Short mmCIF file of C-alpha atoms and ligand atoms in Angstrom, two decimals:
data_model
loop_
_atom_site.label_atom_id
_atom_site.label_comp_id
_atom_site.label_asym_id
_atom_site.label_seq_id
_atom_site.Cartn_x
_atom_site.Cartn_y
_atom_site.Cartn_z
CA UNK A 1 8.11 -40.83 72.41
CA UNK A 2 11.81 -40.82 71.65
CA UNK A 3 12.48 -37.91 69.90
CA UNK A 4 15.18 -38.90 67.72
CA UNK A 5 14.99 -42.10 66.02
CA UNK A 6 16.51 -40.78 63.43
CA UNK A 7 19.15 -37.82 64.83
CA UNK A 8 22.27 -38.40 63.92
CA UNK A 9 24.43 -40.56 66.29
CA UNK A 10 27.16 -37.89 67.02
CA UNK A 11 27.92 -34.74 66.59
CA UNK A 12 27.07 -31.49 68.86
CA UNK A 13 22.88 -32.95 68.79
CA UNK A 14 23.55 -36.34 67.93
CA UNK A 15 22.04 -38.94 70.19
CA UNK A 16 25.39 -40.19 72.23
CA UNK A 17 26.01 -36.05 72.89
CA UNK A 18 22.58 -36.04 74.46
CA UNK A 19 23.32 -39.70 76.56
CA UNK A 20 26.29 -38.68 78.24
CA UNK A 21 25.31 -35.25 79.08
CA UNK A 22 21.77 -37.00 80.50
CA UNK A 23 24.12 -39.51 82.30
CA UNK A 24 26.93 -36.91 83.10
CA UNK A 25 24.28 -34.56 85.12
CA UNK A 26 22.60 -37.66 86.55
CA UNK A 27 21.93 -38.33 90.37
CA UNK A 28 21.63 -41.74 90.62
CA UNK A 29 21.10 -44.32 87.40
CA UNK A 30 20.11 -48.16 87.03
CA UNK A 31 21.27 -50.26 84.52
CA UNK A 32 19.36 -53.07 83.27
CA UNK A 33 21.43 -55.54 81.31
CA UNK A 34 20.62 -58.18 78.81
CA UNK A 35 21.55 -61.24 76.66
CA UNK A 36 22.40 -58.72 74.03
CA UNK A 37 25.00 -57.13 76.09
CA UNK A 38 27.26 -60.97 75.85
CA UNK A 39 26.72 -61.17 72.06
CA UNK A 40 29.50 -59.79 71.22
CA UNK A 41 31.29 -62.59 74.08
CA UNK A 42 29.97 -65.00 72.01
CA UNK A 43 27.49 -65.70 74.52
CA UNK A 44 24.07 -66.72 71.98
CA UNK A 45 21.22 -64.36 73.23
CA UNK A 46 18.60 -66.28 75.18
CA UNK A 47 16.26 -66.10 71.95
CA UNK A 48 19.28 -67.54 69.95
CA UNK A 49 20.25 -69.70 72.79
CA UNK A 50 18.66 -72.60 70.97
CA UNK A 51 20.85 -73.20 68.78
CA UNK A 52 21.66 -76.53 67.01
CA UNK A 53 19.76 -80.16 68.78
CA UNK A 54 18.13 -77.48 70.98
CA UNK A 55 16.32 -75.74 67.99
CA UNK A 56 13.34 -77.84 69.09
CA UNK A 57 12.79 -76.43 72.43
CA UNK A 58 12.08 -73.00 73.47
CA UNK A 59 13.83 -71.49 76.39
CA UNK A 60 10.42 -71.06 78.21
CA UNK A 61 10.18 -75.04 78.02
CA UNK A 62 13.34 -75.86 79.26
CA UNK A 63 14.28 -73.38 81.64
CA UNK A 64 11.38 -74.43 84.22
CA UNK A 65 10.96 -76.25 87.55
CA UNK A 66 8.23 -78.63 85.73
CA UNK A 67 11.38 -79.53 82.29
CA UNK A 68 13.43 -80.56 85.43
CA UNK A 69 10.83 -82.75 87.04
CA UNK A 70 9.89 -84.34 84.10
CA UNK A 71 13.29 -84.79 82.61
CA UNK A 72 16.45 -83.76 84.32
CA UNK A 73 19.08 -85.33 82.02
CA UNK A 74 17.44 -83.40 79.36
CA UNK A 75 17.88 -79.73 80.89
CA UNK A 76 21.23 -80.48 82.79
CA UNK A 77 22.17 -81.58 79.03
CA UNK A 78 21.15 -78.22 77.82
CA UNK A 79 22.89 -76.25 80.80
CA UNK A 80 26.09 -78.52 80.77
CA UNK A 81 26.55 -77.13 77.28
CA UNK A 82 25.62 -73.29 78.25
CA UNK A 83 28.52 -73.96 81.09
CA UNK A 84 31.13 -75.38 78.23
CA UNK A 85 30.52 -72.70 75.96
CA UNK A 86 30.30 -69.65 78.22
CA UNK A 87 33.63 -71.00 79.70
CA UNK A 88 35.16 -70.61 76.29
CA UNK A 89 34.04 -66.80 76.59
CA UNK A 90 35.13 -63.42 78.75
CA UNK A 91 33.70 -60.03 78.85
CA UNK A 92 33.74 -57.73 75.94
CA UNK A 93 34.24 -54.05 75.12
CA UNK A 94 31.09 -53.42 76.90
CA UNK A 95 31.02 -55.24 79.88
CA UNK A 96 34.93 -53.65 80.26
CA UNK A 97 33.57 -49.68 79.76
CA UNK A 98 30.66 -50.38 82.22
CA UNK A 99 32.68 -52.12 84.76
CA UNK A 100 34.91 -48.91 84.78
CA UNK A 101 32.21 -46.42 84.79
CA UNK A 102 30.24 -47.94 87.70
CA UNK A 103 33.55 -47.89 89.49
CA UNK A 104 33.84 -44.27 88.71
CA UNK A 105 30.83 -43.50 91.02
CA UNK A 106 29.58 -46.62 92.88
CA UNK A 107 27.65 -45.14 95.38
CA UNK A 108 25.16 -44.20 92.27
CA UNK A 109 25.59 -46.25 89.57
CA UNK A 110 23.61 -49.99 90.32
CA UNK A 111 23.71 -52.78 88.02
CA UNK A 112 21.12 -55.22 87.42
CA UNK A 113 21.89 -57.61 85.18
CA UNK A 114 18.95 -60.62 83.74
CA UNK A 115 22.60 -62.42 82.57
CA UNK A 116 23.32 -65.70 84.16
CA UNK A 117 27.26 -65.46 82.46
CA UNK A 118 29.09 -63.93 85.33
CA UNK A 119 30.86 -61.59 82.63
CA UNK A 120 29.94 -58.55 84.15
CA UNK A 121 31.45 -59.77 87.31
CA UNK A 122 34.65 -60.93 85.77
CA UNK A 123 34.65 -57.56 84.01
CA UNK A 124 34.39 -55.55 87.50
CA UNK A 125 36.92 -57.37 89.16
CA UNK A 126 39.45 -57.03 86.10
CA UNK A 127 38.54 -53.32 86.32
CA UNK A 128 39.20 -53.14 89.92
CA UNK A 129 42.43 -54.87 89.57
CA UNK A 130 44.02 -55.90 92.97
CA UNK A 131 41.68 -56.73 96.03
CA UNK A 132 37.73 -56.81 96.19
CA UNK A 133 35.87 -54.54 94.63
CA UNK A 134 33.39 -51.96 96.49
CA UNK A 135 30.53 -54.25 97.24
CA UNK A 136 28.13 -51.38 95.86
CA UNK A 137 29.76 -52.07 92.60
CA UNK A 138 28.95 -55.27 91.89
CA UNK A 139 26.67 -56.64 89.35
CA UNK A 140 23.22 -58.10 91.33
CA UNK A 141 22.60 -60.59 89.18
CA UNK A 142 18.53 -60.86 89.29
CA UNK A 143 18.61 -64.39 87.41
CA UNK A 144 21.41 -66.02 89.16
CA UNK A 145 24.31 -67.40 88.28
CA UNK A 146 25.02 -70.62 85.49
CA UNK A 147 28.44 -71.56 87.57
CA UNK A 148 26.75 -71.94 90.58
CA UNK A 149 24.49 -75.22 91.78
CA UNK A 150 22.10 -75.93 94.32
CA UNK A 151 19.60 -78.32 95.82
CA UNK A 152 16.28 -79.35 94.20
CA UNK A 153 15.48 -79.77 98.03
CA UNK A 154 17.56 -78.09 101.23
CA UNK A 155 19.72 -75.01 101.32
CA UNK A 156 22.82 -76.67 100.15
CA UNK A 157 24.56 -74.70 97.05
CA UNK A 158 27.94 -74.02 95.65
CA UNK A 159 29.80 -72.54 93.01
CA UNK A 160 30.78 -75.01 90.44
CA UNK A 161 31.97 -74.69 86.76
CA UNK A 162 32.89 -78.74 86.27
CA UNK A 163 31.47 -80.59 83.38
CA UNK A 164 28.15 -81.79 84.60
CA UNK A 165 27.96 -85.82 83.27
CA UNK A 166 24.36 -86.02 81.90
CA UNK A 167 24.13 -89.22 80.41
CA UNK A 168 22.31 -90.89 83.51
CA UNK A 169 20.38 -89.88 86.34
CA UNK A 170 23.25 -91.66 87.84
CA UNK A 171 25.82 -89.56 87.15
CA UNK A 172 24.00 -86.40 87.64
CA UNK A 173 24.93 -83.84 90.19
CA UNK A 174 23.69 -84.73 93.98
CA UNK A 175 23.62 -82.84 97.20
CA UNK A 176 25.55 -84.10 99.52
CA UNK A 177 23.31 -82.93 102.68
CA UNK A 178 20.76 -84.68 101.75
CA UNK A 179 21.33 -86.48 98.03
CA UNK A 180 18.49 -85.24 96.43
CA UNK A 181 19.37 -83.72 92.88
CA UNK A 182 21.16 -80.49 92.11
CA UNK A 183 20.41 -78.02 89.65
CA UNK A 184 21.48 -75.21 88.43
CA UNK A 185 21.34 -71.86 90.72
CA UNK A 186 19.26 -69.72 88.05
CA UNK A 187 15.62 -68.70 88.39
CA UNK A 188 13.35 -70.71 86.39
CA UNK A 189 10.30 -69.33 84.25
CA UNK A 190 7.35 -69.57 86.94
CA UNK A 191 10.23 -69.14 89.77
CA UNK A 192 9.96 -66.06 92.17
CA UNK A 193 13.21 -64.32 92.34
CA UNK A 194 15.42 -63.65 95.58
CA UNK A 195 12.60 -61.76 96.90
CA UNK A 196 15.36 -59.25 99.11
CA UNK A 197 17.25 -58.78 95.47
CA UNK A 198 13.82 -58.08 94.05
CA UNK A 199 13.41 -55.23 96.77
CA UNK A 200 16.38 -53.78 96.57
CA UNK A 201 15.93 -53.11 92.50
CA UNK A 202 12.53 -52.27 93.03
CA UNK A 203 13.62 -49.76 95.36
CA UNK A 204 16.77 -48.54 93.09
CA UNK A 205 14.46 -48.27 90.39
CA UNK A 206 12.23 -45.96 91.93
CA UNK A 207 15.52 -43.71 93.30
CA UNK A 208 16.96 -43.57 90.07
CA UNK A 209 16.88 -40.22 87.85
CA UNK A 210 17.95 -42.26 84.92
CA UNK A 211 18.21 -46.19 83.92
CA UNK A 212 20.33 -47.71 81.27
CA UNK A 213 18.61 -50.31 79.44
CA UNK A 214 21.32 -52.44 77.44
CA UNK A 215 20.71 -55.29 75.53
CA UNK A 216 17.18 -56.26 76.70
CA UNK A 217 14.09 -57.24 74.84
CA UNK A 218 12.29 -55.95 77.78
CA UNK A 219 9.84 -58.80 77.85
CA UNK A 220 10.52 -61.01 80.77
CA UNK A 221 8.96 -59.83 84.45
CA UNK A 222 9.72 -58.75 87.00
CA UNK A 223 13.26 -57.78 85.37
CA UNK A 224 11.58 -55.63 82.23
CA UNK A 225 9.78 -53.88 84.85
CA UNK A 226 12.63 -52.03 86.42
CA UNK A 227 12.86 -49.27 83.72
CA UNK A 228 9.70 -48.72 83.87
CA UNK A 229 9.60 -47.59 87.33
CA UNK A 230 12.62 -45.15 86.97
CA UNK A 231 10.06 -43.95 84.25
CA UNK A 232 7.18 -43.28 86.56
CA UNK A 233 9.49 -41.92 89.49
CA UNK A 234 9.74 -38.91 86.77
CA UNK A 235 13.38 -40.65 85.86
CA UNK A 236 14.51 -40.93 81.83
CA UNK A 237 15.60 -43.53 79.58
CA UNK A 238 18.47 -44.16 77.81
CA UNK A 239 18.09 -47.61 75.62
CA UNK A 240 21.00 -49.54 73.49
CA UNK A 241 19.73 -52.16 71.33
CA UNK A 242 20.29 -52.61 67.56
CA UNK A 243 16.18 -53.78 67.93
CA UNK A 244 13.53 -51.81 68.88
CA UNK A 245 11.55 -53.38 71.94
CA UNK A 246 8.65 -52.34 74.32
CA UNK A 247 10.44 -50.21 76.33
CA UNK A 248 11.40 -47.83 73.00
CA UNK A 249 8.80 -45.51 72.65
CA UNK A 250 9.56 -44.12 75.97
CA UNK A 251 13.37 -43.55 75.37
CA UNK A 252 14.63 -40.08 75.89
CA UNK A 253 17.45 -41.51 73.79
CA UNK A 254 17.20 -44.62 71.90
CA UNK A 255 20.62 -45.63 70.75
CA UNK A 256 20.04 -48.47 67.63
CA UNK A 257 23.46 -50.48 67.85
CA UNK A 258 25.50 -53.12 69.77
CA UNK A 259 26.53 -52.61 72.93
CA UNK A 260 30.18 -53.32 72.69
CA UNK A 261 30.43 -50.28 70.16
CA UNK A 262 28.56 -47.99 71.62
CA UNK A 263 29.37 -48.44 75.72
CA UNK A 264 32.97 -47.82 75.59
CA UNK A 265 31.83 -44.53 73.18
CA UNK A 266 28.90 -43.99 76.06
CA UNK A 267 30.59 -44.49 78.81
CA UNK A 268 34.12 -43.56 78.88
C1 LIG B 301 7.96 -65.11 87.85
C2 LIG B 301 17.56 -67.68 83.86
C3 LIG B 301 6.22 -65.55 89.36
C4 LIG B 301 17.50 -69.08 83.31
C5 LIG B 301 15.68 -66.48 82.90
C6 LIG B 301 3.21 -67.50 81.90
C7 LIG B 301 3.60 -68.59 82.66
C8 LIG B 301 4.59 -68.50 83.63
C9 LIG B 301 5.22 -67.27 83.84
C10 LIG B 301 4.81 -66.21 83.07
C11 LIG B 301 3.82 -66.30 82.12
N1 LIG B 301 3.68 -65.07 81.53
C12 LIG B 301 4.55 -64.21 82.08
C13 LIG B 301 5.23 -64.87 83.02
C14 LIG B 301 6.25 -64.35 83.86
C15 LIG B 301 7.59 -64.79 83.26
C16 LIG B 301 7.83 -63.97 82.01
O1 LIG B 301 8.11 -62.81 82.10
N2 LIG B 301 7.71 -64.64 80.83
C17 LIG B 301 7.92 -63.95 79.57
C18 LIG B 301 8.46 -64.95 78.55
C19 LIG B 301 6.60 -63.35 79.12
N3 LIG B 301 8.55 -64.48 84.28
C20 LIG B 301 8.88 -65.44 85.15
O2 LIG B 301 8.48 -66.57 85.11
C21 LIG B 301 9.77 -64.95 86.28
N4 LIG B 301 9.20 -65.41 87.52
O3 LIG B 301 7.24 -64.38 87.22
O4 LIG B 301 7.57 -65.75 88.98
C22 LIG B 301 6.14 -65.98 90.75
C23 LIG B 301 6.00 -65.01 91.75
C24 LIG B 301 5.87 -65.43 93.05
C25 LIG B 301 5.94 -66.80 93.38
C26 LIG B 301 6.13 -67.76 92.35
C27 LIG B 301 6.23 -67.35 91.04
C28 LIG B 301 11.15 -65.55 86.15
C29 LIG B 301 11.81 -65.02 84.89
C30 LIG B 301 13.26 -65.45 84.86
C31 LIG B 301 13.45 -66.62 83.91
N5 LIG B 301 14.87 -66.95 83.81
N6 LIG B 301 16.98 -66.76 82.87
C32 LIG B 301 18.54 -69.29 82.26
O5 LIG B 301 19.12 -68.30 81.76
O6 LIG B 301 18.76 -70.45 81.91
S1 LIG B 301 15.05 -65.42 81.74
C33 LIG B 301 16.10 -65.35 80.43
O7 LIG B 301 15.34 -64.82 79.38
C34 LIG B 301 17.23 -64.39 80.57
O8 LIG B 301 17.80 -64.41 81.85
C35 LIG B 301 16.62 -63.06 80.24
O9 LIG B 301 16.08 -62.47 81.37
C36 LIG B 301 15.51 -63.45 79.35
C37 LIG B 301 15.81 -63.08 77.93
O10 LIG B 301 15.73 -61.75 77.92
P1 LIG B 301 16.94 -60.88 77.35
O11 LIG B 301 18.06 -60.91 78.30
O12 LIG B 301 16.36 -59.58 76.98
O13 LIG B 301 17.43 -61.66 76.08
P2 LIG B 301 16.69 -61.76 74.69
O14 LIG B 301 17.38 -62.83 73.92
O15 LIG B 301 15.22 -61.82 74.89
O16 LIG B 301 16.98 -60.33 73.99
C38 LIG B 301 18.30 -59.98 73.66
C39 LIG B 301 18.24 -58.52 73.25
O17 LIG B 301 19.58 -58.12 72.95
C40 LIG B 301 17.43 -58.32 71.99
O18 LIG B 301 16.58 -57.19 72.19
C41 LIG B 301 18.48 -58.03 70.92
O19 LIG B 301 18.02 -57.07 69.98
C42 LIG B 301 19.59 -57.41 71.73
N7 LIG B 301 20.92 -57.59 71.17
C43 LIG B 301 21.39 -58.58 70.36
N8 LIG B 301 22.70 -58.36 70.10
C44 LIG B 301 23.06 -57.23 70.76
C45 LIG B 301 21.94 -56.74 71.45
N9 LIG B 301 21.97 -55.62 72.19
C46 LIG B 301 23.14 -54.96 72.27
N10 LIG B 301 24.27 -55.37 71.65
C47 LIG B 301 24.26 -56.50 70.89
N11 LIG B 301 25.40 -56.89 70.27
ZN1 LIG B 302 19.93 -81.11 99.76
#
C-alpha cells in the first residue's frame, strides 16, 4: 500500500524527499513512460486523443490491423492529423529533466516509453548536445514510432514526417518494393510487439531495484506489465500521475501531479 497518499509533498518526510533518496541509492531503475508525460507538449493523451470528428471512435477501434483493412483512408486520416499536430509540438520540462538524468548514469537508468511522439528522443539528443548519444541512453520506444512508415506486406520501412494525402486510396502512401500499402510503424491493439524489444524490458524489468512509472494509466499489456515485474523482483515503485491507476496501491511513493512539474523537481 503506498504509505503516504497524503504526506506532504516536500519537506524533510515529504514524498519527493523520500523519491530521490529511493532513486539516489538505487542500482539500476526502469522508467515506464506514458501519454501523460506529452500533455504538457500539447500532445492529447491517448484517452483524449479523440478529440473533435474523432470523438466517435475509440482508440481501440482505430488503432488496429482489422480499422486498416476495412478502411485505410479512415485511420491514415486519423494518423495524418496525429503527425500534423505532434509536429507543431517539442518536449517539455519533463521529457528535458529525464533526458538529463538518464544521461547522468546510462549504464542504469533504461527508458521505456508506450509514446509513439519521438519527444523523448528529441529531448535526449538536445540533452546530449553535439554527436550521438550513448546508445544505452536512448528511449526504446515499445509502441513505435508515428514518423516512421512501413509496409502492410514486406520489410520495407522508413522514417517519414510528410503530410500523408488521405482523400483516396489513390493517393495513399505505397511501398515501393512491392506497392502494397504503407502504414504507420506503431503497434496496433491485437499486434505483438518487437518481440527482441519485448525481451530486453522484460529482462530490465526484472534487474531493476526501482521503476519510474510516469504518466501511465497502467492498463495496456504487455507495457503496464513492466512495473510490475520490478515489483516482484523485490524492486519499488515510484509513480507520477495526477490520477490514481492500477499500479497505485503498490507505490512506495505515489507522487499525485503532472509530470513536467514534478520531474525537473525529481530528477535534477
Ligand atoms: C498484444 C500505438 C497480443 C498506436 C498503442 C482484447 C482484444 C485485443 C487485445 C487485448 C484485449 N484485451 C487486452 C488486450 C491486449 C491489449 C491491451 O492491453 N488492451 C487494453 C486496452 C486492455 N494490448 C495489445 O493489443 C498489445 N498487443 O497484446 O498483442 C499478441 C501477442 C502475440 C501475437 C499477436 C498478438 C498492443 C498494445 C499497443 C497498442 N498501441 N499505441 C498509436 O499510438 O496510435 S497503445 C496506446 O494506448 C499508447 O501507446 C499507450 O500505450 C496506451 C495509452 O496508455 P497511456 O500511455 O497510459 O495513456 P492514457 O491516455 O491511457 O493515460 C494517460 C495517463 O497520463 C493517465 O493516467 C493520466 O492521468 C496521466 N496524465 C495526464 N496528464 C498528465 C498525466 N501524467 C503526468 N503528467 C500529466 N501532465
Ligand atoms: Zn512492400
Amino acid at each position: 500500500m503506498s504509505l503516504d497518499d497524503h504526506a506532504p509533498l516536500r519537506g524533510p518526510t515529504g514524498r519527493l524527499t523520500r523519491a530521490r533518496a529511493i532513486l539516489r541509492d538505487a542500482e539500476r531503475v526502469l522508467v515506464l513512460t506514458g501519454a501523460g508525460i506529452s500533455a504538457e507538449s500539447g500532445v492529447p493523451t491517448f484517452r483524449e486523443a479523440m478529440h473533435g470528428y474523432w470523438r466517435q471512435f475509440r482508440p481501440e477501434d482505430l488503432a488496429t490491423p482489422e480499422a486498416f483493412a476495412r478502411n485505410p483512408i479512415q485511420v491514415w486520416a486519423w494518423y495524418d492529423s496525429r503527425r500534423a499536430q505532434l509536429r507543431e509540438c517539442g518536449p517539455n520540462r519533463a521529457h528535458d529533466a529525464l533526458a538529463r538524468w538518464i544521461l547522468g548514469a546510462p549504464d542504469s537508468r533504461r527508458l521505456y516509453t508506450q509514446n509513439v511522439d519521438g519527444l523523448h528522443h528529441r529531448a535526449l539528443t538536445d540533452a546530449h548536445g553535439s554527436g550521438t548519444p550513448p546508445p544505452e541512453a536512448l528511449p526504446r520506444e515499445l509502441h513505435g514510432d508515428i514518423f516512421v512508415i512501413r509496409c502492410s506486406v514486406c520489410s520495407w520501412s522508413e522514417r517519414n514526417d510528410a503530410p500523408v494525402d488521405a482523400a483516396s486510396i489513390e493517393t495513399l502512401p505505397r511501398c515501393p518494393q512491392c506497392g502494397a500499402l504503407a502504414r504507420p510503424a506503431v503497434i496496433w491493439f491485437g499486434e505483438a510487439l518487437d518481440g527482441e524489444l519485448l525481451q530486453q524490458a522484460m529482462a530490465d524489468a526484472d534487474r531493476a531495484t526501482v521503476c519510474l512509472s510516469v504518466g501511465t494509466s497502467a492498463l495496456v499489456h504487455p507495457a503496464a506489465s513492466l512495473p510490475r515485474i520490478v515489483l516482484a523482483s523485490g524492486g519499488e515503485l515510484i509513480e507520477v500521475n495526477p490520477e490514481p491507476t492500477p499500479l497505485s496501491a503498490d507505490a512506495s511513493v505515489r507522487i499525485s501531479g503532472s509530470a513536467g512539474s514534478v520531474l525537473p523537481e525529481l530528477l535534477d
